[in-house]
């Protein structure tokens, strides 16, 4: 049964292949197998006991294994742990899904690793025939937890880091197919790629599988391995570090942040790693990303990490300077250079001499201004408005834009020669919705700063507020999160906690679709009625969210409808209408 095509034997992962139409089945049959029993201290996935684990703990475990046993032995051990997990999940998937659609049965594996919080899988190609033993799989992996743990400890490297995930894929697929299937990771977040990419096919189709098989040596894989069953030797010439040195060399779990922002996600760590790499050089850097992701913060950090740190950092918001003043602002003006120029003054280039000039929103410059900027960059000299001589300047240019400059060049709104002059070292900062692991850190960081700024004592966030903050799409990114928490700190009562009615007051659309623990121990979609104790007011989805916000606002306002309406950002008549609509009484 074929559901797409991809690189076959003899083809590399870079070959162009049509992903085909791969139908991914619903996950509800697997999700309902996940149960929490907090009163027993247990989590179950079907009949297998599970446990939650911090990503930082996984990173520490990997680091201990690598430094104690050497990278080769550690990789083999971690890979085999993943293999065992894969075989267990394959047995459960066979039990849960035993339909006629082979692909649907197999895709339980990629869905299980997503359910278990390991990674999100996107099938690119899938070709399965169990009876004939034919298998080929090509998957893109988003936000792999293992890669994130590796990056947090070792940064971006040159080798794939998802050892346990590869072992899982080998174990799951081999158990599913009844023959050894070997997977390899061709792209990895730990190597700086946007996503991880893995390809799997029968061992004999690889042709050079011995190097991978030595890490497995499990079950059917043993007969394919040319290595002995002894522990894998380390390739480190100096041997593992002594325990005392390992502890001393281990970086802090929460390293001191030098970027003025906080984060733990792989996307955040990748940006920090890239900035650290380019900062000591003289290369021109351009930060790309949506509005509000923190481009100026990273630009400032780049300057502080550079050799020019003791020289000026001058920031220019190109969008805020009128067209007729752009030349004088950038290059300066001599007295009498234009009507009203009563004195000579230097421009931003001269003020940044020896340091860094940050040009924010550079795509808003007119074509005329772009041409004058290009000449200054090419010649390394500027000429003040109304002056007859040029001045040499030594500045490092760092730019930023939320516009796709290639599209702007194609549209004729941005000069191609200036684009190539600026595009020496581009750094893309991902939006907040693509690095949700950073949200809890930012929430508490902003809360502490803003509560201190406004001299208020706030105890934290209510649970439903946390759920909403995680589910929100954040079109305004980090800036919107900061503004929302500042607004909430101002609205909240002294000594209280931040709730929905304090945070979402300007018409934001909240998606409460995460899975939560219900009283009967099942995981259910946020907002769905609790089967163990249904209530007349229980309504799924956004309706329940609105009911929750209305009740919270009325409670916060102690029954004062005018104040409750102000908290929600609506009029009092509209509040009264909604209270009547949901049958909410005010006492």
Coordinates of C-alpha atoms in Angstrom, one line a residue:
X1 CA 0.0 0.0 0.0
X2 CA 1.7 3.1 -1.2
X3 CA 0.9 6.6 0.1
X4 CA 3.6 8.7 -1.4
X5 CA 7.2 8.4 -2.6
X6 CA 10.6 9.6 -1.5
X7 CA 14.3 8.9 -1.8
X8 CA 14.8 5.2 -2.4
X9 CA 18.0 3.1 -2.3
X10 CA 20.7 5.0 -4.0
X11 CA 19.1 8.4 -3.6
X12 CA 20.1 10.9 -1.0
X13 CA 17.8 12.8 1.3
X14 CA 18.2 15.9 -0.9
X15 CA 16.4 14.2 -3.8
X16 CA 13.1 15.9 -4.8
X17 CA 10.1 13.7 -4.0
X18 CA 6.4 14.3 -4.0
X19 CA 5.0 13.8 -0.5
X20 CA 1.7 12.4 -1.9
X21 CA -1.5 12.4 -0.1
X22 CA -0.9 10.8 3.3
X23 CA -4.0 10.8 5.5
X24 CA -3.2 11.0 9.2
X25 CA -5.9 9.4 11.3
X26 CA -7.5 11.0 14.3
X27 CA -5.6 10.7 17.6
X28 CA -8.6 10.3 19.9
X29 CA -8.3 6.5 20.2
X30 CA -4.7 6.9 21.4
X31 CA -5.4 10.0 23.6
X32 CA -8.1 8.2 25.6
X33 CA -5.6 5.5 26.5
X34 CA -3.6 8.1 28.5
X35 CA -4.8 8.3 32.1
X36 CA -3.5 10.1 35.2
X37 CA -4.0 8.7 38.7
X38 CA -2.4 11.3 40.9
X39 CA -3.9 9.8 44.0
X40 CA -1.8 6.7 43.2
X41 CA 1.2 8.6 41.9
X42 CA 0.8 6.9 38.5
X43 CA 0.4 7.8 34.8
X44 CA -0.7 5.1 32.4
X45 CA -0.6 4.8 28.6
X46 CA -2.8 1.8 28.0
X47 CA -1.3 -0.8 30.4
X48 CA 2.2 0.7 30.5
X49 CA 3.2 2.9 33.4
X50 CA 4.7 6.2 32.3
X51 CA 6.4 9.1 33.9
X52 CA 6.9 12.8 33.3
X53 CA 10.5 14.0 33.0
X54 CA 12.0 17.5 32.7
X55 CA 13.8 18.2 29.5
X56 CA 16.7 19.6 31.5
X57 CA 16.9 16.3 33.4
X58 CA 17.1 14.4 30.1
X59 CA 19.9 16.8 29.1
X60 CA 21.8 16.2 32.4
X61 CA 21.4 12.4 32.0
X62 CA 22.8 12.5 28.5
X63 CA 25.7 14.7 29.6
X64 CA 26.5 12.3 32.5
X65 CA 26.5 9.3 30.1
X66 CA 28.6 11.0 27.5
X67 CA 31.2 12.3 30.0
X68 CA 31.2 9.0 32.0
X69 CA 31.1 6.4 29.3
X70 CA 32.3 8.3 26.2
X71 CA 30.1 9.5 23.3
X72 CA 30.1 6.1 21.5
X73 CA 28.9 4.0 24.4
X74 CA 26.5 6.7 25.5
X75 CA 24.9 6.8 22.1
X76 CA 24.5 3.1 22.0
X77 CA 22.9 3.0 25.4
X78 CA 20.5 5.9 24.7
X79 CA 19.6 4.4 21.3
X80 CA 18.7 1.0 22.8
X81 CA 16.5 2.6 25.5
X82 CA 14.6 4.3 22.6
X83 CA 14.4 0.9 20.8
X84 CA 12.7 -0.8 23.8
X85 CA 10.2 2.1 24.1
X86 CA 9.4 1.7 20.4
X87 CA 8.7 -2.0 20.6
X88 CA 6.4 -1.5 23.6
X89 CA 4.4 1.2 21.7
X90 CA 4.2 -1.0 18.6
X91 CA 2.5 -3.7 20.7
X92 CA 0.0 -1.2 22.1
X93 CA -0.6 0.3 18.6
X94 CA -1.4 -3.1 17.2
X95 CA -3.9 -3.7 19.9
X96 CA -5.6 -0.3 19.6
X97 CA -5.5 -0.1 15.8
X98 CA -6.0 -3.4 14.0
X99 CA -7.9 -2.1 11.0
X100 CA -7.5 -2.8 7.3
X101 CA -5.6 0.4 6.6
X102 CA -1.9 -0.5 7.2
X103 CA -0.8 3.2 7.0
X104 CA -3.3 4.2 9.7
X105 CA -2.1 1.4 12.0
X106 CA 1.5 2.4 11.4
X107 CA 1.0 6.1 12.0
X108 CA 0.0 5.4 15.5
X109 CA 3.7 5.4 16.3
X110 CA 4.3 9.0 15.1
X111 CA 1.2 10.0 16.9
X112 CA 2.3 8.3 20.1
X113 CA 5.6 10.2 20.3
X114 CA 3.6 13.4 19.9
X115 CA 1.2 12.3 22.6
X116 CA 4.2 11.5 24.9
X117 CA 5.6 15.0 24.3
X118 CA 8.7 13.8 22.4
X119 CA 8.3 15.3 18.9
X120 CA 5.7 16.2 16.3
X121 CA 6.0 14.1 13.1
X122 CA 5.1 15.1 9.6
X123 CA 5.0 12.3 7.1
X124 CA 6.6 13.2 3.8
X125 CA 6.6 9.7 2.2
X126 CA 5.3 6.3 3.3
X127 CA 5.4 3.0 1.4
X128 CA 4.3 -0.1 3.4
X129 CA 3.6 -3.7 2.4
X130 CA 3.9 -5.9 5.5
X131 CA 3.3 -9.2 3.6
X132 CA 6.1 -8.5 1.1
X133 CA 8.3 -6.9 3.8
X134 CA 8.5 -3.6 1.8
X135 CA 9.0 -0.4 3.8
X136 CA 10.1 3.1 3.2
X137 CA 9.4 6.1 5.4
X138 CA 10.5 9.8 5.3
X139 CA 9.4 12.1 8.1
X140 CA 10.0 15.7 9.2
X141 CA 10.2 16.1 12.9
X142 CA 9.3 19.4 14.6
X143 CA 10.5 20.5 18.1
X144 CA 12.2 17.3 19.1
X145 CA 12.6 17.2 22.9
X146 CA 15.9 15.2 22.7
X147 CA 17.5 17.8 20.3
X148 CA 16.4 20.6 22.6
X149 CA 18.0 18.9 25.6
X150 CA 21.2 18.4 23.6
X151 CA 21.4 22.0 22.4
X152 CA 20.8 23.3 25.9
X153 CA 23.9 21.4 27.1
X154 CA 26.3 21.4 24.1
X155 CA 24.9 24.0 21.6
X156 CA 24.8 23.5 17.9
X157 CA 27.1 20.7 16.7
X158 CA 28.1 18.8 13.6
X159 CA 26.4 15.4 14.2
X160 CA 22.7 14.3 14.7
X161 CA 21.7 14.3 18.3
X162 CA 18.3 12.4 18.3
X163 CA 19.7 9.1 19.4
X164 CA 16.8 7.9 21.5
X165 CA 14.3 8.9 18.8
X166 CA 16.2 7.0 16.1
X167 CA 16.2 3.9 18.4
X168 CA 12.4 4.4 19.0
X169 CA 11.8 4.5 15.3
X170 CA 13.9 1.4 14.7
X171 CA 12.1 -0.5 17.5
X172 CA 8.6 0.5 16.5
X173 CA 9.0 -0.1 12.8
X174 CA 10.9 -3.4 13.2
X175 CA 8.2 -4.7 15.5
X176 CA 5.5 -3.5 13.2
X177 CA 7.0 -5.0 10.1
X178 CA 8.4 -8.2 11.7
X179 CA 11.9 -7.5 10.1
X180 CA 14.8 -5.1 10.9
X181 CA 14.1 -1.6 9.7
X182 CA 16.9 0.9 10.1
X183 CA 16.4 4.7 10.5
X184 CA 18.9 7.5 10.0
X185 CA 18.8 11.2 10.8
X186 CA 19.9 13.3 7.9
X187 CA 18.9 16.7 9.3
X188 CA 18.8 17.7 13.0
X189 CA 18.0 20.8 15.1
X190 CA 21.2 19.9 16.9
X191 CA 23.1 20.7 13.7
X192 CA 21.3 24.0 13.1
X193 CA 18.6 22.7 10.7
X194 CA 15.0 24.1 11.1
X195 CA 13.6 20.6 11.6
X196 CA 14.9 17.1 12.0
X197 CA 14.5 14.7 9.1
X198 CA 14.7 10.9 9.4
X199 CA 14.5 8.2 6.7
X200 CA 13.9 4.5 7.4
X201 CA 14.1 1.4 5.2
X202 CA 15.1 -2.3 5.6
X203 CA 18.7 -2.8 6.8
X204 CA 19.9 -4.5 3.6
X205 CA 18.7 -1.6 1.5
X206 CA 21.2 0.8 3.1
X207 CA 24.3 -1.1 2.0
X208 CA 26.5 0.6 4.7
X209 CA 24.5 -0.2 7.8
X210 CA 27.3 -1.7 10.0
X211 CA 28.2 1.6 11.6
X212 CA 24.6 2.2 12.7
X213 CA 24.0 -1.4 13.7
X214 CA 26.7 -1.4 16.4
X215 CA 24.6 1.0 18.4
X216 CA 21.6 -1.4 18.4
X217 CA 22.5 -5.1 18.9
X218 CA 19.0 -5.9 20.0
X219 CA 16.9 -8.8 19.0
X220 CA 16.8 -9.2 15.2
X221 CA 19.4 -6.5 14.7
X222 CA 22.1 -8.6 16.4
X223 CA 22.4 -11.0 13.4
X224 CA 23.0 -8.0 11.1
X225 CA 25.7 -6.6 13.3
X226 CA 29.4 -7.4 12.6
X227 CA 30.4 -6.1 16.0
X228 CA 30.6 -8.1 19.2
X229 CA 28.2 -7.7 22.0
X230 CA 30.8 -6.1 24.3
X231 CA 30.2 -2.5 25.4
X232 CA 31.0 0.0 22.7
X233 CA 34.5 1.5 23.0
X234 CA 34.9 5.2 23.3
X235 CA 36.8 7.1 20.6
X236 CA 38.0 9.6 23.1
X237 CA 41.8 9.3 23.4
X238 CA 42.0 10.7 26.9
X239 CA 39.2 8.6 28.3
X240 CA 36.2 9.9 30.3
X241 CA 36.6 12.8 32.6
X242 CA 36.9 12.0 36.3
X243 CA 33.8 12.6 38.3
X244 CA 35.1 15.6 40.1
X245 CA 36.1 17.3 36.8
X246 CA 32.8 16.4 35.3
X247 CA 30.9 18.2 38.0
X248 CA 33.2 21.2 37.8
X249 CA 33.0 21.4 34.0
X250 CA 29.2 21.1 33.9
X251 CA 27.5 24.4 33.0
X252 CA 24.8 25.8 35.2
X253 CA 21.3 24.4 34.5
X254 CA 20.1 28.0 34.1
X255 CA 23.1 29.9 32.8
X256 CA 23.4 33.6 33.4
X257 CA 21.6 35.3 30.5
X258 CA 23.6 37.9 28.6
X259 CA 20.9 38.7 26.0
X260 CA 18.4 40.6 28.1
X261 CA 15.7 38.0 27.5
X262 CA 15.0 34.5 28.8
X263 CA 14.3 31.3 26.9
X264 CA 14.9 27.6 26.8
X265 CA 13.5 26.5 23.5
X266 CA 15.7 25.1 20.7
X267 CA 14.7 28.1 18.5
X268 CA 15.9 30.6 21.2
X269 CA 19.1 28.7 21.9
X270 CA 19.9 28.6 18.2
X271 CA 19.5 32.4 17.8
X272 CA 21.8 32.9 20.9
X273 CA 24.3 30.4 19.5
X274 CA 24.4 32.2 16.1
X275 CA 24.7 35.6 17.7
X276 CA 27.6 34.4 19.8
X277 CA 29.3 33.0 16.7
X278 CA 29.1 36.2 14.6
X279 CA 29.5 38.8 17.3
X280 CA 33.3 38.8 17.5
X281 CA 33.5 39.3 13.7
X282 CA 33.0 42.5 11.6
X283 CA 30.3 40.9 9.4
X284 CA 27.2 42.8 8.6
X285 CA 24.2 41.2 10.3
X286 CA 20.5 41.4 9.5
X287 CA 17.9 40.1 11.9
X288 CA 14.7 38.7 10.3
X289 CA 11.5 38.0 12.0
X290 CA 8.0 39.2 12.8
X291 CA 7.3 42.4 14.7
X292 CA 7.8 42.0 18.4
X293 CA 10.2 39.0 18.5
X294 CA 13.0 41.0 20.0
X295 CA 15.2 41.9 17.1
X296 CA 16.6 45.1 18.7
X297 CA 17.3 43.2 22.0
X298 CA 19.4 40.7 20.1
X299 CA 21.1 43.5 18.1
X300 CA 22.1 45.2 21.3
X301 CA 23.4 41.9 22.7
X302 CA 25.4 41.3 19.5
X303 CA 27.1 44.7 20.1
X304 CA 27.8 44.0 23.7
X305 CA 29.5 40.7 22.7
X306 CA 31.5 42.3 19.9
X307 CA 35.0 43.9 19.9
X308 CA 33.2 47.2 19.7
X309 CA 31.4 46.8 23.0
X310 CA 33.2 49.9 24.5
X311 CA 32.1 52.1 21.6
X312 CA 28.6 53.5 20.8
X313 CA 25.6 51.5 19.9
X314 CA 23.3 53.8 17.9
X315 CA 19.8 52.6 16.9
X316 CA 17.7 54.2 14.1
X317 CA 14.1 53.3 13.5
X318 CA 13.9 54.0 9.8
X319 CA 10.1 54.0 9.8
X320 CA 9.9 56.9 12.3
X321 CA 12.1 59.4 10.3
X322 CA 10.3 61.5 7.6
X323 CA 11.7 61.1 4.1
X324 CA 12.9 64.7 3.8
X325 CA 14.9 64.4 7.0
X326 CA 16.4 60.9 6.4
X327 CA 19.6 62.1 4.8
X328 CA 20.4 64.6 7.5
X329 CA 19.5 62.1 10.3
X330 CA 21.8 59.5 8.9
X331 CA 24.7 61.6 7.6
X332 CA 24.4 64.9 9.5
X333 CA 24.0 68.5 8.3
X334 CA 26.2 71.6 8.0
X335 CA 24.9 75.0 9.2
X336 CA 22.8 76.4 6.4
X337 CA 22.6 73.1 4.6
X338 CA 18.8 73.6 4.4
X339 CA 16.3 76.1 5.6
X340 CA 16.2 75.9 9.4
X341 CA 19.6 74.3 9.8
X342 CA 21.0 76.9 12.2
X343 CA 23.9 74.8 13.4
X344 CA 26.1 71.9 12.3
X345 CA 25.4 68.5 13.8
X346 CA 26.7 64.9 13.2
X347 CA 24.4 62.2 11.8
X348 CA 23.9 58.7 13.2
X349 CA 26.8 57.4 11.2
X350 CA 29.3 59.8 12.8
X351 CA 27.8 59.2 16.3
X352 CA 28.3 55.5 15.8
X353 CA 31.9 55.8 14.6
X354 CA 33.9 53.0 16.0
X355 CA 30.8 51.2 17.2
X356 CA 27.6 49.7 15.8
X357 CA 24.8 51.3 13.8
X358 CA 21.5 49.5 14.1
X359 CA 19.0 50.2 11.3
X360 CA 15.6 48.9 12.3
X361 CA 12.7 48.4 9.9
X362 CA 15.1 49.0 7.0
X363 CA 12.6 47.9 4.4
X364 CA 10.7 51.2 5.0
X365 CA 13.4 53.3 3.4
X366 CA 12.6 55.0 0.1
X367 CA 14.6 54.0 -3.0
X368 CA 16.4 57.3 -2.8
X369 CA 17.4 56.8 0.8
X370 CA 18.4 53.2 -0.1
X371 CA 20.8 54.5 -2.8
X372 CA 22.5 57.0 -0.4
X373 CA 22.8 54.3 2.3
X374 CA 24.4 51.9 -0.2
X375 CA 27.0 54.4 -1.2
X376 CA 27.9 55.0 2.5
X377 CA 28.3 51.2 3.0
X378 CA 30.4 50.7 -0.1
X379 CA 32.7 53.7 0.4
X380 CA 32.9 53.7 4.2
X381 CA 32.5 57.5 4.1
X382 CA 29.6 60.0 4.4
X383 CA 29.0 63.6 3.4
X384 CA 26.9 65.9 5.5
X385 CA 24.0 67.7 3.9
X386 CA 25.4 71.1 2.7
X387 CA 29.0 70.1 3.1
X388 CA 31.6 69.8 0.4
X389 CA 33.9 67.2 2.0
X390 CA 33.6 63.6 2.9
X391 CA 34.2 62.0 6.3
X392 CA 35.5 58.5 6.9
X393 CA 33.5 56.4 9.3
X394 CA 34.1 53.1 10.8
X395 CA 30.8 51.5 11.7
X396 CA 29.4 48.0 11.9
X397 CA 26.0 47.8 10.3
X398 CA 23.3 45.6 11.9
X399 CA 19.9 45.8 10.3
X400 CA 16.5 44.4 11.0
X401 CA 13.2 43.9 9.2
X402 CA 9.9 42.1 9.4
X403 CA 9.6 42.1 5.6
X404 CA 10.8 39.4 3.2
X405 CA 13.5 41.4 1.4
X406 CA 13.7 38.9 -1.5
X407 CA 10.0 39.5 -2.1
X408 CA 10.6 43.3 -1.8
X409 CA 13.4 43.1 -4.4
X410 CA 11.1 41.2 -6.7
X411 CA 8.4 43.8 -6.2
X412 CA 10.8 46.6 -7.0
X413 CA 10.5 48.3 -3.5
X414 CA 14.0 47.4 -2.3
X415 CA 17.3 47.7 -4.2
X416 CA 18.8 44.3 -5.1
X417 CA 22.4 45.6 -4.6
X418 CA 21.6 46.9 -1.1
X419 CA 20.0 43.6 -0.3
X420 CA 23.1 41.7 -1.1
X421 CA 25.2 44.2 0.7
X422 CA 23.1 43.7 3.9
X423 CA 22.5 39.9 3.5
X424 CA 26.0 38.9 4.7
X425 CA 24.9 37.1 7.8
X426 CA 21.1 36.8 8.2
X427 CA 19.6 35.6 11.6
X428 CA 16.0 34.5 11.7
X429 CA 14.3 34.9 15.1
X430 CA 11.3 32.5 15.3
X431 CA 7.9 33.9 16.5
X432 CA 6.8 33.2 20.0
X433 CA 4.1 30.7 18.9
X434 CA 6.9 28.5 17.5
X435 CA 8.9 28.5 20.7
X436 CA 6.2 27.9 23.4
X437 CA 8.7 26.4 25.8
X438 CA 9.9 30.0 26.4
X439 CA 6.4 31.2 27.5
X440 CA 6.5 30.0 31.2
X441 CA 9.9 31.5 31.7
X442 CA 8.8 34.8 30.1
X443 CA 5.6 34.9 32.0
X444 CA 7.4 34.8 35.4
X445 CA 10.2 37.0 34.3
X446 CA 7.8 39.7 33.1
X447 CA 5.6 39.3 36.1
X448 CA 8.5 39.9 38.5
X449 CA 9.8 42.9 36.6
X450 CA 6.5 44.6 36.1
X451 CA 5.1 43.9 39.6
X452 CA 8.3 45.6 40.9
X453 CA 7.9 48.5 38.4
X454 CA 4.3 49.2 39.5
X455 CA 5.0 48.4 43.2
X456 CA 2.4 45.6 43.5
X457 CA 2.5 42.2 45.0
X458 CA 1.1 39.6 42.7
X459 CA 1.0 35.9 43.7
X460 CA 1.2 34.4 40.2
X461 CA -1.1 33.1 37.5
X462 CA -4.4 31.2 37.9
X463 CA -4.4 27.8 36.1
X464 CA -6.9 28.8 33.5
X465 CA -4.9 31.9 32.7
X466 CA -1.8 29.7 32.2
X467 CA -3.8 27.4 29.8
X468 CA -5.0 30.4 27.8
X469 CA -1.5 31.9 27.6
X470 CA -0.1 28.6 26.3
X471 CA -2.9 28.3 23.7
X472 CA -2.9 31.8 22.4
X473 CA -1.3 32.4 19.0
X474 CA 0.7 35.6 20.0
X475 CA 0.4 37.7 16.8
X476 CA 2.4 40.4 18.6
X477 CA 5.0 38.0 19.9
X478 CA 7.1 38.8 23.0
X479 CA 6.1 42.5 22.9
X480 CA 2.4 41.5 23.2
X481 CA 3.1 39.1 26.0
X482 CA 5.0 41.8 28.0
X483 CA 2.2 44.4 27.4
X484 CA -0.5 41.9 28.3
X485 CA 1.2 41.0 31.6
X486 CA 1.8 44.6 32.4
X487 CA -1.9 45.4 31.8
X488 CA -2.9 42.4 34.0
X489 CA -0.6 43.5 36.8
X490 CA -2.2 47.0 36.8
X491 CA -5.7 45.5 36.8
X492 CA -5.2 42.8 39.4
X493 CA -5.8 43.5 43.1
X494 CA -2.9 43.7 45.5
X495 CA -1.9 40.3 46.7
X496 CA -4.1 38.5 44.0
X497 CA -3.3 36.3 41.1
X498 CA -3.5 37.2 37.4
X499 CA -6.7 35.7 35.8
X500 CA -8.3 35.6 32.3
X501 CA -10.2 38.8 33.0
X502 CA -6.9 40.7 33.6
X503 CA -5.1 39.4 30.6
X504 CA -7.4 39.1 27.6
X505 CA -9.3 42.4 27.7
X506 CA -9.0 43.7 24.1
X507 CA -10.8 41.1 22.0
X508 CA -8.1 38.5 21.7
X509 CA -9.2 35.1 20.4
X510 CA -8.3 32.3 22.8
X511 CA -8.0 28.7 21.8
X512 CA -8.6 26.5 24.8
X513 CA -8.0 23.2 22.9
X514 CA -5.2 21.7 25.0
X515 CA -5.8 18.4 26.8
X516 CA -6.3 18.6 30.5
X517 CA -6.8 16.2 33.4
X518 CA -10.5 15.6 34.3
X519 CA -11.7 14.2 37.6
X520 CA -12.2 10.7 36.2
X521 CA -8.5 10.5 35.3
X522 CA -9.0 10.9 31.6
X523 CA -7.3 13.5 29.4
X524 CA -10.0 15.6 27.7
X525 CA -10.0 18.7 25.6
X526 CA -9.9 22.0 27.6
X527 CA -13.5 23.2 28.1
X528 CA -15.2 19.8 27.6
X529 CA -17.6 18.8 30.3
X530 CA -16.3 16.6 33.1
X531 CA -17.9 13.2 32.7
X532 CA -17.6 12.4 36.4
X533 CA -19.4 15.5 37.6
X534 CA -21.3 17.3 34.8
X535 CA -22.8 20.6 35.6
X536 CA -25.7 22.5 33.9
X537 CA -23.4 25.3 33.0
X538 CA -20.7 23.1 31.4
X539 CA -20.3 24.2 27.7
X540 CA -17.4 23.1 25.5
X541 CA -15.0 25.4 23.7
X542 CA -15.1 29.1 23.6
X543 CA -18.5 29.3 25.2
X544 CA -17.2 27.9 28.5
X545 CA -14.2 30.2 28.2
X546 CA -16.5 33.2 28.0
X547 CA -18.5 32.0 30.9
X548 CA -15.3 31.6 33.0
X549 CA -14.2 35.1 32.1
X550 CA -17.5 36.6 32.9
X551 CA -17.7 35.0 36.3
X552 CA -14.1 35.8 37.1
X553 CA -14.7 39.5 36.2
X554 CA -17.9 39.7 38.3
X555 CA -16.1 38.1 41.2
X556 CA -13.1 40.3 40.9
X557 CA -15.4 43.4 40.8
X558 CA -17.3 42.1 43.8
X559 CA -20.6 42.3 41.9
X560 CA -20.1 45.8 40.6
X561 CA -21.1 45.4 36.9
X562 CA -19.7 48.7 35.8
X563 CA -16.2 47.7 37.1
X564 CA -16.5 44.2 35.7
X565 CA -17.3 45.6 32.3
X566 CA -14.2 47.8 32.5
X567 CA -12.1 44.8 33.4
X568 CA -13.4 42.9 30.3
X569 CA -13.1 46.0 28.1
X570 CA -16.8 46.0 27.1
X571 CA -19.8 48.2 27.9
X572 CA -22.0 47.5 30.9
X573 CA -25.1 46.8 28.7
X574 CA -23.1 44.2 26.7
X575 CA -22.0 42.6 30.0
X576 CA -25.6 42.4 31.2
X577 CA -26.7 40.8 27.9
X578 CA -24.0 38.2 28.2
X579 CA -24.8 37.4 31.8
X580 CA -28.4 36.9 30.9
X581 CA -27.4 34.8 27.8
X582 CA -25.5 32.3 30.0
X583 CA -27.9 32.5 33.0
X584 CA -25.3 33.9 35.3
X585 CA -26.8 35.5 38.4
X586 CA -25.0 38.3 40.3
X587 CA -25.4 38.3 44.0

